[in-house]
Short mmCIF file of C-alpha atoms in Angstrom, two decimals:
data_model
loop_
_atom_site.label_atom_id
_atom_site.label_comp_id
_atom_site.label_asym_id
_atom_site.label_seq_id
_atom_site.Cartn_x
_atom_site.Cartn_y
_atom_site.Cartn_z
CA MET A 1 85.90 46.97 40.91
CA LEU A 2 88.64 46.39 39.39
CA ALA A 3 88.77 49.85 37.35
CA GLU A 4 89.11 50.22 41.61
CA LEU A 5 91.67 48.02 41.83
CA ARG A 6 93.46 49.20 38.60
CA VAL A 7 93.66 53.15 39.45
CA GLU A 8 94.91 51.69 43.00
CA HIS A 9 98.22 49.66 40.93
CA LEU A 10 98.83 53.06 39.12
CA TYR A 11 98.08 56.43 41.65
CA TYR A 12 102.05 56.40 43.11
CA ARG A 13 104.01 55.77 40.54
CA HIS A 14 105.63 58.79 38.69
CA ASP A 15 106.13 58.53 34.77
CA SER A 16 109.88 57.71 34.70
CA ILE A 17 108.86 55.07 36.29
CA ALA A 18 105.89 53.31 35.15
CA VAL A 19 107.97 54.21 31.66
CA GLN A 20 111.31 51.81 32.43
CA VAL A 21 107.58 49.38 34.87
CA ASP A 22 105.89 48.91 31.03
CA ARG A 23 109.48 48.57 29.19
CA ALA A 24 110.40 45.72 31.13
CA ALA A 25 106.47 43.77 31.06
CA LYS A 26 106.74 43.73 27.59
CA PHE A 27 109.96 43.13 27.49
CA HIS A 28 108.63 40.17 29.46
CA GLU A 29 106.25 39.85 26.75
CA LYS A 30 107.97 39.77 23.69
CA TYR A 31 111.16 37.48 24.71
CA GLY A 32 109.82 35.77 28.32
CA GLU A 33 112.73 34.94 31.22
CA THR A 34 115.96 37.40 32.08
CA HIS A 35 117.17 34.16 32.95
CA LEU A 36 116.33 31.81 30.14
CA LEU A 37 118.43 33.77 27.91
CA HIS A 38 121.77 32.84 26.46
CA PRO A 39 124.25 34.69 28.25
CA ALA A 40 125.96 34.56 24.70
CA CYS A 41 123.18 37.70 23.66
CA MET A 42 122.89 39.41 27.05
CA SER A 43 126.88 39.96 26.94
CA SER A 44 128.20 44.27 26.30
CA SER A 45 130.07 43.19 21.71
CA SER A 46 126.47 41.72 21.00
CA ASP A 47 125.37 44.56 19.66
CA ALA A 48 128.77 44.35 17.92
CA THR A 49 128.57 41.18 15.70
CA GLU A 50 125.18 42.48 14.74
CA GLY A 51 124.21 41.16 11.03
CA LYS A 52 127.43 38.84 11.03
CA LYS A 53 126.96 35.01 10.29
CA ASP A 54 130.99 33.52 10.93
CA PHE A 55 130.29 31.72 13.74
CA LYS A 56 133.96 31.01 13.69
CA THR A 57 134.51 33.87 15.44
CA ILE A 58 131.34 34.85 17.27
CA ASN A 59 128.37 32.80 19.60
CA PRO A 60 125.33 32.09 17.52
CA GLY A 61 123.34 33.53 20.69
CA ALA A 62 125.24 36.93 19.83
CA VAL A 63 123.39 36.81 16.23
CA GLY A 64 120.55 38.52 16.83
CA GLY A 65 121.86 40.97 19.16
CA MET A 66 121.61 42.59 22.37
CA PRO A 67 117.58 42.01 23.28
CA SER A 68 115.83 45.60 23.91
CA THR A 69 112.70 47.33 24.58
CA ASP A 70 114.17 50.93 23.32
CA SER A 71 111.96 51.42 20.60
CA ILE A 72 108.96 51.85 22.73
CA ASP A 73 108.00 55.66 23.07
CA PRO A 74 107.05 56.82 26.69
CA GLU A 75 104.77 58.81 24.33
CA ASP A 76 102.75 55.71 23.90
CA LEU A 77 102.67 55.21 28.52
CA ASP A 78 100.10 57.55 28.54
CA VAL A 79 99.00 57.05 32.59
CA ALA A 80 97.15 60.24 33.00
CA LYS A 81 94.94 59.77 30.28
CA GLN A 82 94.32 55.68 32.09
CA ILE A 83 93.96 56.73 35.48
CA SER A 84 91.62 59.73 34.38
CA ASP A 85 89.31 56.71 32.29
CA LEU A 86 89.32 54.61 34.84
CA CYS A 87 88.69 56.89 37.36
CA THR A 88 85.36 58.22 35.10
CA PHE A 89 84.12 54.54 34.61
CA ILE A 90 84.27 54.28 38.82
CA TYR A 91 82.66 57.84 39.12
CA GLN A 92 80.05 56.21 37.03
CA TYR A 93 78.92 52.80 38.67
CA GLY A 94 80.54 52.25 42.06
CA SER A 95 79.50 53.56 44.81
CA ASP A 96 80.19 56.30 47.87
CA ARG A 97 83.77 54.37 49.49
CA GLN A 98 84.44 54.01 45.62
CA LYS A 99 84.21 57.06 43.87
CA THR A 100 85.99 58.54 47.28
CA ARG A 101 89.08 57.00 47.12
CA ALA A 102 89.62 57.41 42.91
CA MET A 103 88.82 60.65 43.54
CA LEU A 104 91.97 60.86 45.82
CA CYS A 105 93.93 58.84 43.94
CA HIS A 106 93.14 60.74 41.02
CA ILE A 107 94.61 64.10 42.48
CA TYR A 108 97.34 62.54 44.36
CA HIS A 109 98.44 61.64 40.89
CA HIS A 110 98.82 64.99 39.38
CA ALA A 111 100.02 66.34 43.18
CA LEU A 112 102.68 63.78 42.32
CA HIS A 113 103.55 64.89 38.42
CA ASP A 114 103.74 68.79 39.99
CA ARG A 115 100.46 69.85 38.00
CA PHE A 116 99.11 71.40 41.56
CA LEU A 117 96.80 73.47 40.11
CA GLU A 118 94.23 70.67 39.09
CA ALA A 119 94.35 68.69 41.85
CA ARG A 120 94.02 71.22 44.44
CA ASP A 121 90.64 71.90 42.28
CA LEU A 122 89.17 68.70 42.16
CA LEU A 123 89.82 68.80 45.99
CA LEU A 124 87.81 71.94 46.45
CA MET A 125 85.43 70.99 44.17
CA SER A 126 84.53 67.21 45.84
CA HIS A 127 85.34 68.88 49.16
CA LEU A 128 86.62 65.93 50.54
CA GLN A 129 87.79 68.27 53.01
CA GLU A 130 84.78 68.19 54.90
CA THR A 131 83.54 64.19 54.34
CA ILE A 132 86.37 62.09 55.34
CA PRO A 133 86.42 63.21 59.07
CA VAL A 134 83.26 61.65 58.78
CA ALA A 135 83.47 58.82 57.03
CA GLY A 136 84.73 56.54 59.60
CA ASP A 137 86.83 53.83 56.67
CA ILE A 138 90.49 53.87 58.34
CA SER A 139 91.88 53.32 56.04
CA THR A 140 89.99 56.24 53.48
CA MET A 141 92.08 58.04 55.61
CA ILE A 142 95.34 57.30 55.95
CA LEU A 143 94.83 57.91 51.73
CA PHE A 144 93.75 61.08 52.57
CA ASN A 145 96.23 62.15 53.93
CA ARG A 146 99.09 61.52 52.03
CA MET A 147 97.38 62.74 49.92
CA MET A 148 97.82 66.23 51.77
CA VAL A 149 101.14 65.14 52.24
CA THR A 150 101.11 65.30 48.36
CA ILE A 151 99.86 68.09 47.15
CA GLY A 152 102.16 69.88 49.16
CA LEU A 153 104.75 68.01 48.97
CA ALA A 154 103.90 69.83 45.18
CA ALA A 155 103.01 73.20 46.10
CA PHE A 156 106.72 73.38 47.56
CA ARG A 157 108.33 71.58 44.19
CA LEU A 158 106.82 74.08 42.79
CA GLY A 159 107.36 77.13 45.06
CA LYS A 160 104.42 77.49 46.38
CA ILE A 161 105.63 77.97 49.73
CA TRP A 162 102.34 79.28 52.06
CA ASP A 163 100.71 76.70 49.89
CA ALA A 164 103.16 74.18 51.20
CA HIS A 165 103.41 75.29 54.24
CA GLN A 166 98.94 74.75 54.87
CA CYS A 167 99.08 71.86 53.35
CA LEU A 168 102.01 69.82 55.72
CA SER A 169 101.78 71.22 59.10
CA ASP A 170 98.58 69.85 59.62
CA ILE A 171 101.00 65.64 58.93
CA CYS A 172 103.94 66.67 59.86
CA SER A 173 102.76 68.24 64.07
CA GLY A 174 101.50 64.78 65.53
CA ARG A 175 102.47 61.83 64.92
CA VAL A 176 103.84 61.06 60.92
CA ARG A 177 104.61 57.85 60.98
CA GLU A 178 101.02 57.06 62.11
CA LEU A 179 98.89 58.97 60.28
CA LEU A 180 100.95 57.92 56.60
CA ALA A 181 100.30 54.32 57.81
CA GLN A 182 104.42 54.45 56.91
CA GLY A 183 104.88 52.73 60.92
CA VAL A 184 103.65 51.99 64.37
CA ALA A 185 104.13 53.50 67.38
CA ALA A 186 106.11 51.44 69.53
CA GLY A 187 104.82 53.61 72.89
CA ARG A 188 105.41 52.48 76.17
CA PHE A 189 102.43 52.72 78.04
CA SER A 190 100.02 51.66 74.89
CA ASP A 191 96.85 51.98 76.09
CA LYS A 192 96.00 49.92 72.16
CA SER A 193 94.83 45.80 72.94
CA PRO A 194 96.15 43.66 71.12
CA GLU A 195 93.20 43.22 67.91
CA GLN A 196 93.88 47.13 67.55
CA GLU A 197 97.98 46.38 67.09
CA LYS A 198 97.32 42.94 64.89
CA ALA A 199 94.80 45.47 62.71
CA GLU A 200 97.10 48.72 62.78
CA LYS A 201 99.60 46.44 61.98
CA ARG A 202 97.76 45.01 58.25
CA ARG A 203 96.77 48.25 58.15
CA GLN A 204 100.67 49.46 57.01
CA ILE A 205 101.60 50.71 53.81
CA PRO A 206 103.67 49.14 51.55
CA TYR A 207 107.30 49.69 51.21
CA HIS A 208 107.27 50.99 48.49
CA GLN A 209 104.67 53.59 48.45
CA HIS A 210 106.75 55.18 51.22
CA ILE A 211 107.14 59.17 51.68
CA ASN A 212 109.89 59.64 52.70
CA LEU A 213 109.72 61.53 55.74
CA ASP A 214 112.85 63.04 56.10
CA LEU A 215 111.66 65.69 52.79
CA LEU A 216 108.83 66.03 54.41
CA GLU A 217 110.58 66.53 57.08
CA ALA A 218 112.63 68.98 55.63
CA CYS A 219 109.99 70.72 52.99
CA HIS A 220 108.21 71.09 56.03
CA LEU A 221 110.39 73.07 58.53
CA ILE A 222 112.19 75.04 54.91
CA SER A 223 108.51 76.70 54.18
CA ALA A 224 107.64 77.64 57.54
CA MET A 225 110.94 78.70 57.90
CA LEU A 226 111.19 81.13 54.64
CA LEU A 227 107.80 82.37 56.35
CA GLU A 228 108.67 82.12 59.99
CA VAL A 229 112.17 84.59 60.14
CA PRO A 230 110.10 87.94 58.31
CA ASN A 231 107.13 86.77 61.32
CA MET A 232 110.09 87.08 63.85
CA ALA A 233 112.09 90.24 62.49
CA ALA A 234 109.26 92.44 62.50
CA ALA A 235 107.63 90.72 65.71
CA GLY A 236 111.07 92.18 67.13
CA VAL A 237 110.17 95.58 65.21
CA ASP A 238 106.89 96.36 66.22
CA GLU A 239 104.88 95.34 69.62
CA SER A 240 101.64 94.25 68.06
CA ARG A 241 102.86 91.24 65.91
CA ARG A 242 104.49 90.02 68.53
CA SER A 243 101.60 87.42 69.04
CA ARG A 244 101.09 86.20 65.63
CA ILE A 245 102.27 83.03 65.33
CA ILE A 246 102.51 80.79 61.47
CA SER A 247 104.07 77.42 62.61
CA ARG A 248 103.98 77.00 66.68
CA THR A 249 106.36 73.30 65.90
CA PHE A 250 109.44 75.92 63.38
CA ARG A 251 108.82 77.68 67.31
CA LYS A 252 108.85 75.41 69.65
CA TYR A 253 112.63 73.53 67.52
CA HIS A 254 113.85 77.10 67.25
CA ASP A 255 113.91 77.18 71.33
CA MET A 256 114.63 74.28 71.53
CA TYR A 257 117.99 75.11 69.15
CA ASP A 258 118.18 78.42 71.00
CA ARG A 259 118.50 77.24 74.53
CA GLN A 260 121.86 74.69 73.93
CA VAL A 261 124.70 75.70 75.29
CA PHE A 262 126.91 73.33 72.81
CA THR A 263 125.65 73.40 68.93
CA GLY A 264 128.23 71.19 66.81
CA PRO A 265 127.98 70.80 63.36
CA PRO A 266 124.80 69.98 62.01
CA GLU A 267 123.82 66.56 61.14
CA MET A 268 119.80 65.29 61.11
CA THR A 269 117.75 67.20 58.46
CA ARG A 270 116.13 69.36 61.59
CA ASP A 271 119.98 71.32 62.10
CA PHE A 272 120.63 71.91 58.85
CA VAL A 273 116.84 73.76 58.47
CA MET A 274 117.75 75.08 62.15
CA THR A 275 121.02 77.24 61.31
CA ALA A 276 120.32 77.19 58.26
CA THR A 277 117.76 80.11 59.92
CA LYS A 278 120.43 80.97 62.14
CA ALA A 279 121.72 82.60 59.26
CA LEU A 280 119.15 83.97 58.15
CA MET A 281 117.77 85.72 60.90
CA LYS A 282 121.75 87.92 60.58
CA GLY A 283 121.27 88.58 57.57
CA ASP A 284 123.45 85.45 56.43
CA TRP A 285 121.54 84.28 53.85
CA LYS A 286 124.76 82.61 51.31
CA LYS A 287 125.10 79.88 54.01
CA CYS A 288 121.72 79.35 54.92
CA SER A 289 121.64 78.72 50.93
CA ASP A 290 124.25 76.32 50.24
CA LEU A 291 123.69 74.27 54.39
CA LEU A 292 119.98 73.60 52.50
CA ASN A 293 121.77 73.30 48.97
CA THR A 294 123.53 70.89 50.38
CA LEU A 295 120.51 68.44 51.90
CA ASP A 296 120.70 64.62 50.72
CA VAL A 297 117.42 65.04 50.18
CA TRP A 298 116.82 66.58 47.34
CA ASN A 299 118.09 63.75 45.04
CA LEU A 300 115.09 61.55 45.89
CA VAL A 301 112.54 63.15 44.03
CA ALA A 302 110.99 62.07 41.89
CA GLY A 303 112.09 63.57 37.53
CA ASP A 304 114.69 64.73 35.69
CA ASN A 305 116.49 67.52 36.98
CA SER A 306 114.52 67.83 40.22
CA ALA A 307 117.37 68.38 42.50
CA ASP A 308 118.34 71.55 40.36
CA GLU A 309 115.04 72.92 39.98
CA ILE A 310 114.61 72.63 43.27
CA LYS A 311 117.54 73.58 44.36
CA VAL A 312 117.33 77.37 42.69
CA MET A 313 114.01 77.86 43.43
CA LEU A 314 115.11 77.70 47.28
CA THR A 315 117.96 80.38 46.59
CA GLU A 316 115.37 82.69 44.68
CA LYS A 317 113.32 81.76 47.33
CA ILE A 318 115.38 83.07 50.37
CA LYS A 319 117.23 85.58 48.98
CA GLN A 320 114.29 86.99 48.77
CA THR A 321 113.04 86.68 52.86
CA GLY A 322 116.79 88.05 52.94
CA LEU A 323 115.26 90.94 51.65
CA ARG A 324 111.86 91.04 53.62
CA THR A 325 114.26 89.77 57.19
CA TYR A 326 116.83 93.06 56.20
CA LEU A 327 114.43 95.87 55.35
CA LEU A 328 111.85 94.86 58.66
CA ALA A 329 114.75 94.24 60.89
CA PHE A 330 116.80 97.19 59.98
CA SER A 331 113.90 99.71 58.41
CA SER A 332 114.04 102.23 61.18
CA GLN A 333 117.19 101.82 61.28
CA TYR A 334 117.62 104.86 57.70
CA ASP A 335 115.65 107.52 56.48
CA SER A 336 116.34 105.88 52.88
CA LEU A 337 117.37 103.40 51.40
CA SER A 338 119.18 102.43 48.49
CA LEU A 339 117.79 100.01 44.81
CA SER A 340 121.61 99.29 44.58
CA GLN A 341 122.53 99.29 47.19
CA LEU A 342 120.12 96.51 48.20
CA CYS A 343 120.22 94.43 44.84
CA SER A 344 123.98 94.13 44.63
CA MET A 345 123.73 92.47 49.15
CA PHE A 346 121.48 90.38 47.63
CA GLU A 347 122.39 89.64 44.17
CA MET A 348 118.59 90.47 42.98
CA GLY A 349 118.12 91.89 39.75
CA LYS A 350 116.50 95.95 40.21
CA ASN A 351 113.18 94.86 39.50
CA GLU A 352 113.01 91.62 42.19
CA VAL A 353 113.74 94.02 44.56
CA HIS A 354 111.45 96.21 43.27
CA SER A 355 108.25 93.80 43.78
CA VAL A 356 109.41 92.04 46.72
CA VAL A 357 109.57 96.17 47.94
CA SER A 358 106.17 96.92 46.72
CA LYS A 359 104.45 93.81 47.61
CA MET A 360 105.57 94.78 51.84
CA MET A 361 104.13 98.55 50.50
CA ILE A 362 100.98 97.33 49.76
CA ASN A 363 100.47 95.52 52.97
CA ARG A 364 101.07 97.85 54.95
CA ASP A 365 104.73 95.93 56.37
CA LEU A 366 106.61 98.41 54.77
CA VAL A 367 105.69 101.97 55.20
CA ALA A 368 107.30 103.65 52.21
CA SER A 369 107.93 104.93 49.28
CA TRP A 370 108.92 104.77 46.44
CA ASP A 371 111.11 108.01 44.61
CA GLN A 372 111.48 106.75 41.26
CA PRO A 373 113.61 109.62 39.68
CA THR A 374 116.79 108.56 42.55
CA GLU A 375 115.45 105.50 42.19
CA THR A 376 115.36 105.11 46.02
CA ILE A 377 112.67 103.70 48.61
CA VAL A 378 111.81 106.52 51.57
CA MET A 379 110.82 105.60 55.34
CA ARG A 380 107.94 107.45 56.47
CA LYS A 381 108.19 107.18 60.72
CA ILE A 382 104.79 107.56 61.75
CA GLU A 383 103.89 108.03 65.28
CA PRO A 384 101.16 106.23 66.72
CA SER A 385 98.08 108.06 67.25
CA ALA A 386 96.36 108.77 71.19
CA LEU A 387 93.16 106.16 69.98
CA GLN A 388 96.49 103.85 69.57
CA VAL A 389 98.40 104.58 72.22
CA LEU A 390 95.02 104.18 74.47
CA ALA A 391 94.38 101.09 72.39
CA LEU A 392 98.13 99.19 73.61
CA GLN A 393 97.99 100.65 76.34
CA PHE A 394 94.44 98.68 76.64
CA ALA A 395 95.59 95.70 75.58
CA GLU A 396 98.97 95.39 77.72
CA LYS A 397 96.75 95.89 80.51
CA ALA A 398 94.23 93.19 79.63
CA THR A 399 96.81 90.95 79.10
CA ASN A 400 98.95 91.54 82.87
CA LEU A 401 94.76 90.53 84.42
CA VAL A 402 95.05 87.25 82.00
CA ASP A 403 98.13 86.30 83.53
CA ALA A 404 97.24 87.15 87.13
CA ASN A 405 93.45 85.05 86.79
CA GLU A 406 96.27 82.77 85.89
CA ARG A 407 98.17 81.73 89.04
CA LEU A 408 95.33 83.12 90.86
CA LEU A 409 93.66 79.97 89.58
CA ASP A 410 96.77 78.34 90.00
CA ALA A 411 96.93 78.70 93.37
CA LYS A 412 92.93 77.72 94.52
CA THR A 413 93.53 75.23 92.04
CA GLY A 414 96.53 73.70 93.83
CA ASN A 415 98.18 72.97 89.96
CA TYR A 416 102.13 74.93 89.93
CA GLY A 417 101.96 74.45 86.37
CA TYR A 418 101.88 78.24 85.44
CA LYS A 419 105.10 80.01 87.37
CA ASP A 420 105.92 83.72 87.51
CA THR A 421 110.04 84.10 86.93
CA GLU A 422 109.93 86.61 88.78
CA ASN A 423 107.29 86.83 90.05
CA TRP A 424 105.72 83.92 91.80
CA ARG A 425 107.13 80.88 93.89
CA GLY A 426 105.25 78.58 94.49
CA GLY A 427 105.19 78.67 98.24
CA GLY A 428 106.94 81.83 99.68
CA GLY A 429 109.79 82.47 100.43
CA ASN A 430 112.25 84.36 101.75
CA GLN A 431 110.64 86.87 100.66
CA GLY A 432 107.00 88.10 100.17
CA SER A 433 105.36 87.25 97.10
CA HIS A 434 103.89 90.20 95.20
CA PHE A 435 101.12 91.24 92.93
CA GLN A 436 102.39 92.90 89.83
CA GLY A 437 104.32 95.80 92.94
CA ARG A 438 101.62 94.73 95.91
CA GLY A 439 99.50 93.14 97.60
CA ASN A 440 101.09 89.91 99.44
CA PHE A 441 100.79 86.98 98.03
CA GLY A 442 103.04 85.36 100.54
CA GLY A 443 103.61 85.22 103.92
CA SER A 444 106.96 86.92 106.35
CA GLY A 445 110.49 85.71 105.87
CA GLN A 446 109.26 82.75 107.85
CA SER A 447 106.22 81.37 106.60
CA ARG A 448 105.90 78.05 104.51
CA GLY A 449 102.89 77.61 102.90
CA PHE A 450 100.92 80.16 101.51
CA ARG A 451 98.77 83.05 103.47
CA SER A 452 96.21 85.98 103.03
CA GLY A 453 96.54 89.43 104.39
CA GLY A 454 98.69 90.62 106.64
CA ARG A 455 99.44 92.92 110.03
CA GLY A 456 100.63 95.77 108.03
CA GLY A 457 98.91 94.30 104.96
CA GLY A 458 101.46 97.08 103.08
CA ARG A 459 104.29 95.29 100.69
CA GLY A 460 105.36 92.35 101.71
CA GLY A 461 102.92 91.09 104.32
CA GLY A 462 101.87 89.87 107.48
CA ARG A 463 102.14 85.92 109.12
CA GLY A 464 98.19 86.06 108.49
CA SER A 465 97.11 87.47 112.01
CA GLY A 466 94.03 90.26 110.90
CA GLY A 467 95.20 94.04 109.93
CA GLY A 468 94.24 96.60 108.31
CA ARG A 469 94.48 98.06 105.30
CA GLY A 470 97.27 98.55 103.64
CA ARG A 471 98.46 99.68 100.16
CA SER A 472 97.23 96.63 98.38
CA GLY A 473 94.30 97.93 98.37
CA GLY A 474 92.43 95.19 100.72
CA ARG A 475 91.47 93.60 103.57
CA GLY A 476 93.74 91.30 105.87
CA GLY A 477 93.17 87.68 106.06
CA ARG A 478 92.21 85.28 109.26
CA GLY A 479 95.17 83.58 107.84
CA SER A 480 93.46 80.71 106.79
CA GLY A 481 95.87 78.92 104.25
CA ARG A 482 94.64 76.26 101.56
CA LEU A 483 97.67 74.42 101.60
CA ARG A 484 98.94 74.75 104.70
CA PRO A 485 96.02 76.08 106.95
CA VAL A 486 97.55 78.48 109.97
CA ARG A 487 95.03 79.36 113.51
CA ASN A 488 95.72 82.47 114.74
CA ASN A 489 94.86 83.22 118.20
CA ASN A 490 95.43 87.23 118.43
CA ASN A 491 93.17 87.88 115.45
CA ASN A 492 90.35 90.20 117.39
CA ASN A 493 89.60 91.95 115.10
CA ASN A 494 86.22 90.97 113.06
CA ASN A 495 87.26 91.44 109.46
CA LYS A 496 87.06 88.75 106.59
CA GLY A 497 89.55 88.85 103.93
CA ASN A 498 89.88 86.46 101.61
CA ARG A 499 90.79 82.30 102.05
CA TRP A 500 93.41 80.02 100.29
#
């Protein structure tokens, strides 16, 4: 269908690019090929000689002036209406696959021009996120991934950080190039056949339709940073929030950056974001803002003054995140906080600070109240009740039990992937390993394998001979280890212990 081809040739172009392309087409239609025009009419002085008929001083080719199509009004080139009409025609007469692709192109074009709400409504009403995984058409899946990334970038440009992270997290957590068909994974141990590799190369997107991966990574990591930094600050104070992770990819990069012995000046986009994260966690929001605003990827965003608008939005979001992080991390150290002091610290207006703090109070992130006459925030220190203390203790014991079961399973199956830094050594040691400080999951100082039981039971265990009860609460075993069987000839008891 020609309408489908027409849509797929229009949907990825921003209006600023579409105007220039259409002007070039009008120029070619009116004047023909540029290289066939006389050089005199293409010179910079041709406009000054327009209308003069003195051929002794000017070249006859410059009499008509420089050819131009500036008279074309950009408002007459309504690409959005053109795509909408073409998609409506496809919705009426196209097949199911054509309708799906037309809908994806329509959503992509809305998101490309920052019409986030229209794109989101079309996506939710069409239920494409439910039908695409079972469609079986790889090219349509690639178009769906491109559409989701574009919606995420549009949400980021509009300051909708949570929506941007939700749209970008799935794509940016894995193989971005393959999911967007912008490159082939050069794996050394690839299990793809030559025919599959050729088919994958044929599915690659042309270069002029590529989405810049540095810009994509910057938007994803910055949105994750603005969500994770307050969460990590609250987890350091509130025990119940430690297990809540918003972005595992960001946490992984942050842990890798923390483990580096020496960190030089940032070079890549990821390094800039990680350095800005460290500054924001220390409360230096100005350094964080300067680092992120100096990224060159903002100049790649299409549209007039888009880079400046993004930098202003980022500065405001960093201020709000810095305020939330400060209150979550240090609110327990204060009895009250002055509104004017917070305004001066973060260079925000009173209404903005009041809005951020009130939202934290509503969401139970900050246990405090406003004292309107003095414009102060009064902190409320609430101690947990007896039931809450018991619930926390029960959760901690359940966690310890799960860890113990993982250790037992690893020891039984011979898998040493799980290791505890304090109490677990894969294969015994000079001092017998302990299970929560007691019991005998290890041999004596002379044993190298896993041996169950103990002559005295007790704290460190024995050599594996059958023994009596120890403080660990279990019976000594016969000393048969699964990794290193030990024959015990002195075992005269009939006690049956755990066998490893």
